[in-house]
Amino acid sequence: MQIVWGLDQVTLLNPPEEPLSDHHLKILYSCDEPATVQLDCIVSFDTGIISTLLLRRWSCVPGDPKIRTVQLKLPDWLVYQADGIVPYSQWVLSCILLASVRYSGFDDIDRSVAVLDVATLQPKPFYNRPVKQHKLCIAWSTEMLQLTQRFSKKQCPLEQETVHLLSSVYASTGESFGITKTLDPYSSGFLEYLRVKAISFPWCMFSIWIFVTRHCQGKMCGVFYHIDSHNNYVTPTLLLTNSGQLHIQMNGESEESSAFLSPFRVPLNEWCQINVMLQGRMVTVSMVCMDKEQRTVHSMKHKLRHIVMLDDTEGYFVIGGGKYIRGVEGYYGPLVYYRNRISPQSMSEVVIPDVIMTVNLTGWLQTCQAFRLEMNVKINGYSLKANQKTESEICFDVFHEWTVKDRLQSKSQCELWEATVPRRRQAAKLARFLAFKHRERRVNLAAVGRALYFLSCHKLSRGRRTEMVSKILPLLLQAGCLADNRALHMSSVLYSSGLGVKKQPSKAWLLALLAGQKDDRLALLHLGHLHHQGVHGLSTDHDLAYAYYANIAKQTTLDRLNPTPEQTFVEAVYLNNDEVLNLQTDEDHHIFQWLKLQASRGAAEAEHALARMLFWGQQGVSPNIQVAVRHYERGAVKWEDPRSMYDYGIVLLQGQGVEKDIPKAISFLKKAMEQGFVPAINALAWYYEQIEQDYEKAVQLWEQADLLKCPDAAVNLGVIYSQGLYPGKAADQFMAYQYYLKSAERGHIRGAVQIADIWTTGMPGYVNRRPSDAVLWAKWAAEHNGYLGSILRKALDSYLKSDMFSSLLYYMMAAESGYAAAQFNVAYLCEQNTFGFLDPAFASNCMWRYYNLTIQSQNPDTYALIRMGDLLFEGQSDRQKDMSSAAEMYLVAALRNEPQGWYNLGLIAEDGYRLPLSVLIELGLSELYLADRSLLLSALYKRCRDSENADSYLPCSLALFNVYLQSFKKDYSTAIMVSVSTAFAVVAAPPIFFIILGVLRRPVLSLN
């Protein structure tokens, strides 16, 4: 990068890629007049400090360009590791070489740069730097310093001798989902030598905490096991049988293996620590269970007849379920692996880990069990009376009046056992109501739980204030106790966000675990988000997050094949987007009626749009598959629209909303294919593969569709290769992987699920393990779940009806699950605070939190970037201003061609903040780092003016004009004072700008 004024020139001909010692740097330079050539090194640290180091300086004589070779003498702390002589430095973020030609002498740096050239060096992490070979005698004091423990910690990398494979609590649904972990060899050559030597004589220990809520429904389920690169169970394998016994399996040489059962059983609803110790051929299995104050200890030893082999860097470990076995129904706690030793802790010294104590799962279950017993007694009593007396004798009319008037409390005219516990009065009355409504049928606890949840939602919607939350929360908790998982998730969101109640992250986590363990989709998303981002102090664990995301992602692929009224198509609607909001409709809305009119007049586009909205529940329309099918049929038969023919063929093929008719379906699909509709090619291929078993024809059609970029075709070809069904070819997992990847990149949910599954374990010899990428694919697929779409639709409908509280509550339920559009909308609702329904302090904290969460998404909305920058700039309440972070927010927005980003960068520069060189480099304005501020402001406002947004042209032009006026005033102040009109313009300009620049939403800075 080079900037030239006149005939001056300077170029770094061979800059190094990283900081090096004694590098011979060649610099090409020339000058128009006698000048100085200067070489600087600009270093920025993670503390925000920027240091400029002068490396060389020499004179430049006018004439032809010259090349000078200088020895690059960078500081030792930038090049080498610290060793007592080389000092320890702060973490270096960036390093830039800057060569410049300067006038006006050596000391005057203001306006002295005529031309410059920069080169970015990539600094090495501390432990990757070389150690300097000193050519001098080390002082005794320095040598002693090198031997101190404090200094040794910097020299020795941390080794995984004690590995925490799981540091948190994992809620397992008992399905084929679990946590995958791998281990690396030791960095230390000595430790790695010992590890390899001990493969045939392991001396180690595995310790896992587990809480079983239900014994295995199959023969066995997974607790913790090791899978090798050939997909075999190897040492150690710990499974649980349907009788509650532990199945322990070890393998030896030449595929020899043996297994044995524990004589003791794992109890239900107790936290137990299971230890497996390997001492050569001797295997010791022990278990300590904690129930209140009681401690139960079991132990056994088993000597194997063969050598035990354990290579912990080969293959992968699984906690819970996996590809080949279902997991335990319950909860997994911390799992520790002592790689080369046995823990000295005795069974009597075992204590429950802090993370389990924090969750307090047993406390909730005990309280809940007592409540369930009481409710069962009441239900039995009411059911008995319902069969003996009339409704009026049992006060049904009084209760019915209470439900209609929606009162929180009423004076019962019947027996008052529930009066001793006022918060349980609502549950008792609902149980009584249901008992009389269903006289012949037995009322169960789940029905009372559902009624409590709907009653709670109704009261919250009617109240529309945060003050109602604390009154309704006990009802939600009771509903959750009675097996309504939606109530558990909503309660978790309230405790997590602090909406109307005191924020309690640990309780929020407990409730999310309870709902997630029961397979609630939103709770699974919430738990995945907690561990993906490390929210509320929980550990960031991509493998644990993937276990949750993979569960709901897999369900999403199945849910989309079986749409129900409870599901709605997921639409990312941002509340600041008026254009999208205006497209929202319903069956009675003029947009929907207009589409019906156009469809009746033969508009195939309108016919298909109606069918799509009704089938998937899009744009505010309630799902109605039967009516949608009629629109598909009319579009296919009457208008011969290829899209409608395809969709109608699919519903006929699968029997969705219409009786299955395969011949008719194939007929329409062939017609659609003849009109060039690519998805129809894929559907016909599926028919030949599934129905006709004609793999050659199926593959031929799929490959034809794949060439036309069909995502379904790619994923189906991946399945064909994976299962070895490709005619004339053996199974090829790597070829399948390539097709899955192609399908995922085209936006196919099932392809994303498959690629995430491969990346979480890797494919030895072909594909490396990529857990951080796997979790992103699984998250993306999970966020297409129709139950999430249903919550988003409720939130949007409430907003359109001006029910801001309900909208905020439902958006929070999706936002706490990590959905970026919902996080944005929560922040936006808190920012707007329409009708003042939120406390100002809560609204402010809400903005900070949810805008901050929004910008951490993969593709954040630019409005969120701008608003987060404004909040950082303003430093509201007890937060200090953070100009550097604010500039970073505006930078990202500007790079995405958002004029407000350019405008705000100009404003903070006007306010006296000097934009960092790193920011200017990103903007392509590094040449203005040392230039006059007016030049930088002019460049920023010009970029703002020249953006594609027409609304920004006038305010950005006015801001640019103001810069010119200020520069003119500074250089020609005498002339400005003579001109009255000009002076008036200068004085009057700022208020005029303030009014007009309202077109661009501004931070607190005013233009003047």
mmCIF file with all atom_site columns, N, CA and C in Angstrom, residues 595 598-611 631 634-636 638-644:
data_model
loop_
_atom_site.group_PDB
_atom_site.id
_atom_site.type_symbol
_atom_site.label_atom_id
_atom_site.label_alt_id
_atom_site.label_comp_id
_atom_site.label_asym_id
_atom_site.label_entity_id
_atom_site.label_seq_id
_atom_site.pdbx_PDB_ins_code
_atom_site.Cartn_x
_atom_site.Cartn_y
_atom_site.Cartn_z
_atom_site.occupancy
_atom_site.B_iso_or_equiv
_atom_site.pdbx_formal_charge
_atom_site.auth_seq_id
_atom_site.auth_comp_id
_atom_site.auth_asym_id
_atom_site.auth_atom_id
_atom_site.pdbx_PDB_model_num
ATOM 1  N N  . LEU A 1 595 ? -54.763 -12.018 -2.682  1.00 0.00 ? 595 LEU A N  1
ATOM 2  C CA . LEU A 1 595 ? -54.158 -13.203 -3.295  1.00 0.00 ? 595 LEU A CA 1
ATOM 3  C C  . LEU A 1 595 ? -55.222 -14.199 -3.732  1.00 0.00 ? 595 LEU A C  1
ATOM 4  N N  . GLN A 1 598 ? -56.701 -12.900 -6.945  1.00 0.00 ? 598 GLN A N  1
ATOM 5  C CA . GLN A 1 598 ? -55.794 -13.093 -8.069  1.00 0.00 ? 598 GLN A CA 1
ATOM 6  C C  . GLN A 1 598 ? -55.711 -14.562 -8.469  1.00 0.00 ? 598 GLN A C  1
ATOM 7  N N  . ALA A 1 599 ? -55.745 -15.443 -7.474  1.00 0.00 ? 599 ALA A N  1
ATOM 8  C CA . ALA A 1 599 ? -55.694 -16.875 -7.773  1.00 0.00 ? 599 ALA A CA 1
ATOM 9  C C  . ALA A 1 599 ? -56.936 -17.308 -8.540  1.00 0.00 ? 599 ALA A C  1
ATOM 10 N N  . SER A 1 600 ? -58.079 -16.773 -8.157  1.00 0.00 ? 600 SER A N  1
ATOM 11 C CA . SER A 1 600 ? -59.328 -17.131 -8.858  1.00 0.00 ? 600 SER A CA 1
ATOM 12 C C  . SER A 1 600 ? -59.330 -16.622 -10.294 1.00 0.00 ? 600 SER A C  1
ATOM 13 N N  . ARG A 1 601 ? -58.517 -15.613 -10.570 1.00 0.00 ? 601 ARG A N  1
ATOM 14 C CA . ARG A 1 601 ? -58.436 -15.063 -11.925 1.00 0.00 ? 601 ARG A CA 1
ATOM 15 C C  . ARG A 1 601 ? -57.338 -15.717 -12.760 1.00 0.00 ? 601 ARG A C  1
ATOM 16 N N  . GLY A 1 602 ? -56.693 -16.734 -12.199 1.00 0.00 ? 602 GLY A N  1
ATOM 17 C CA . GLY A 1 602 ? -55.719 -17.471 -12.979 1.00 0.00 ? 602 GLY A CA 1
ATOM 18 C C  . GLY A 1 602 ? -54.270 -17.124 -12.722 1.00 0.00 ? 602 GLY A C  1
ATOM 19 N N  . ALA A 1 603 ? -53.983 -16.388 -11.648 1.00 0.00 ? 603 ALA A N  1
ATOM 20 C CA . ALA A 1 603 ? -52.591 -16.049 -11.322 1.00 0.00 ? 603 ALA A CA 1
ATOM 21 C C  . ALA A 1 603 ? -51.958 -17.229 -10.585 1.00 0.00 ? 603 ALA A C  1
ATOM 22 N N  . ALA A 1 604 ? -51.131 -17.994 -11.299 1.00 0.00 ? 604 ALA A N  1
ATOM 23 C CA . ALA A 1 604 ? -50.508 -19.177 -10.698 1.00 0.00 ? 604 ALA A CA 1
ATOM 24 C C  . ALA A 1 604 ? -49.613 -18.804 -9.508  1.00 0.00 ? 604 ALA A C  1
ATOM 25 N N  . GLU A 1 605 ? -48.930 -17.655 -9.591  1.00 0.00 ? 605 GLU A N  1
ATOM 26 C CA . GLU A 1 605 ? -48.066 -17.195 -8.501  1.00 0.00 ? 605 GLU A CA 1
ATOM 27 C C  . GLU A 1 605 ? -48.880 -17.027 -7.224  1.00 0.00 ? 605 GLU A C  1
ATOM 28 N N  . ALA A 1 606 ? -50.069 -16.390 -7.336  1.00 0.00 ? 606 ALA A N  1
ATOM 29 C CA . ALA A 1 606 ? -50.915 -16.167 -6.172  1.00 0.00 ? 606 ALA A CA 1
ATOM 30 C C  . ALA A 1 606 ? -51.437 -17.488 -5.622  1.00 0.00 ? 606 ALA A C  1
ATOM 31 N N  . GLU A 1 607 ? -51.802 -18.412 -6.513  1.00 0.00 ? 607 GLU A N  1
ATOM 32 C CA . GLU A 1 607 ? -52.300 -19.716 -6.073  1.00 0.00 ? 607 GLU A CA 1
ATOM 33 C C  . GLU A 1 607 ? -51.244 -20.458 -5.265  1.00 0.00 ? 607 GLU A C  1
ATOM 34 N N  . HIS A 1 608 ? -50.029 -20.434 -5.768  1.00 0.00 ? 608 HIS A N  1
ATOM 35 C CA . HIS A 1 608 ? -48.952 -21.141 -5.067  1.00 0.00 ? 608 HIS A CA 1
ATOM 36 C C  . HIS A 1 608 ? -48.597 -20.439 -3.760  1.00 0.00 ? 608 HIS A C  1
ATOM 37 N N  . ALA A 1 609 ? -48.641 -19.112 -3.747  1.00 0.00 ? 609 ALA A N  1
ATOM 38 C CA . ALA A 1 609 ? -48.342 -18.372 -2.523  1.00 0.00 ? 609 ALA A CA 1
ATOM 39 C C  . ALA A 1 609 ? -49.363 -18.700 -1.437  1.00 0.00 ? 609 ALA A C  1
ATOM 40 N N  . LEU A 1 610 ? -50.643 -18.781 -1.795  1.00 0.00 ? 610 LEU A N  1
ATOM 41 C CA . LEU A 1 610 ? -51.683 -19.144 -0.832  1.00 0.00 ? 610 LEU A CA 1
ATOM 42 C C  . LEU A 1 610 ? -51.436 -20.543 -0.266  1.00 0.00 ? 610 LEU A C  1
ATOM 43 N N  . ALA A 1 611 ? -51.133 -21.473 -1.164  1.00 0.00 ? 611 ALA A N  1
ATOM 44 C CA . ALA A 1 611 ? -50.880 -22.849 -0.722  1.00 0.00 ? 611 ALA A CA 1
ATOM 45 C C  . ALA A 1 611 ? -49.681 -22.919 0.217   1.00 0.00 ? 611 ALA A C  1
ATOM 46 N N  . HIS A 1 631 ? -55.435 -25.759 -2.826  1.00 0.00 ? 631 HIS A N  1
ATOM 47 C CA . HIS A 1 631 ? -54.795 -24.729 -3.657  1.00 0.00 ? 631 HIS A CA 1
ATOM 48 C C  . HIS A 1 631 ? -53.691 -25.335 -4.526  1.00 0.00 ? 631 HIS A C  1
ATOM 49 N N  . ARG A 1 634 ? -55.473 -27.042 -7.421  1.00 0.00 ? 634 ARG A N  1
ATOM 50 C CA . ARG A 1 634 ? -55.974 -26.136 -8.441  1.00 0.00 ? 634 ARG A CA 1
ATOM 51 C C  . ARG A 1 634 ? -54.829 -25.542 -9.279  1.00 0.00 ? 634 ARG A C  1
ATOM 52 N N  . GLY A 1 635 ? -53.728 -25.200 -8.613  1.00 0.00 ? 635 GLY A N  1
ATOM 53 C CA . GLY A 1 635 ? -52.585 -24.672 -9.347  1.00 0.00 ? 635 GLY A CA 1
ATOM 54 C C  . GLY A 1 635 ? -51.998 -25.695 -10.289 1.00 0.00 ? 635 GLY A C  1
ATOM 55 N N  . ALA A 1 636 ? -52.052 -26.978 -9.903  1.00 0.00 ? 636 ALA A N  1
ATOM 56 C CA . ALA A 1 636 ? -51.484 -28.035 -10.732 1.00 0.00 ? 636 ALA A CA 1
ATOM 57 C C  . ALA A 1 636 ? -52.408 -28.416 -11.875 1.00 0.00 ? 636 ALA A C  1
ATOM 58 N N  . LYS A 1 638 ? -55.557 -26.854 -12.879 1.00 0.00 ? 638 LYS A N  1
ATOM 59 C CA . LYS A 1 638 ? -56.193 -25.797 -13.657 1.00 0.00 ? 638 LYS A CA 1
ATOM 60 C C  . LYS A 1 638 ? -55.182 -24.874 -14.328 1.00 0.00 ? 638 LYS A C  1
ATOM 61 N N  . TRP A 1 639 ? -54.138 -24.508 -13.557 1.00 0.00 ? 639 TRP A N  1
ATOM 62 C CA . TRP A 1 639 ? -53.186 -23.530 -14.113 1.00 0.00 ? 639 TRP A CA 1
ATOM 63 C C  . TRP A 1 639 ? -51.904 -24.182 -14.634 1.00 0.00 ? 639 TRP A C  1
ATOM 64 N N  . GLU A 1 640 ? -51.712 -25.482 -14.351 1.00 0.00 ? 640 GLU A N  1
ATOM 65 C CA . GLU A 1 640 ? -50.541 -26.232 -14.820 1.00 0.00 ? 640 GLU A CA 1
ATOM 66 C C  . GLU A 1 640 ? -49.236 -25.532 -14.434 1.00 0.00 ? 640 GLU A C  1
ATOM 67 N N  . ASP A 1 641 ? -49.207 -25.053 -13.209 1.00 0.00 ? 641 ASP A N  1
ATOM 68 C CA . ASP A 1 641 ? -48.010 -24.404 -12.696 1.00 0.00 ? 641 ASP A CA 1
ATOM 69 C C  . ASP A 1 641 ? -47.032 -25.484 -12.232 1.00 0.00 ? 641 ASP A C  1
ATOM 70 N N  . PRO A 1 642 ? -45.779 -25.479 -12.701 1.00 0.00 ? 642 PRO A N  1
ATOM 71 C CA . PRO A 1 642 ? -44.849 -26.567 -12.342 1.00 0.00 ? 642 PRO A CA 1
ATOM 72 C C  . PRO A 1 642 ? -44.568 -26.657 -10.847 1.00 0.00 ? 642 PRO A C  1
ATOM 73 N N  . ARG A 1 643 ? -44.500 -25.520 -10.155 1.00 0.00 ? 643 ARG A N  1
ATOM 74 C CA . ARG A 1 643 ? -44.269 -25.575 -8.712  1.00 0.00 ? 643 ARG A CA 1
ATOM 75 C C  . ARG A 1 643 ? -45.447 -26.228 -7.985  1.00 0.00 ? 643 ARG A C  1
ATOM 76 N N  . SER A 1 644 ? -46.665 -25.851 -8.394  1.00 0.00 ? 644 SER A N  1
ATOM 77 C CA . SER A 1 644 ? -47.849 -26.455 -7.778  1.00 0.00 ? 644 SER A CA 1
ATOM 78 C C  . SER A 1 644 ? -47.947 -27.932 -8.134  1.00 0.00 ? 644 SER A C  1
#
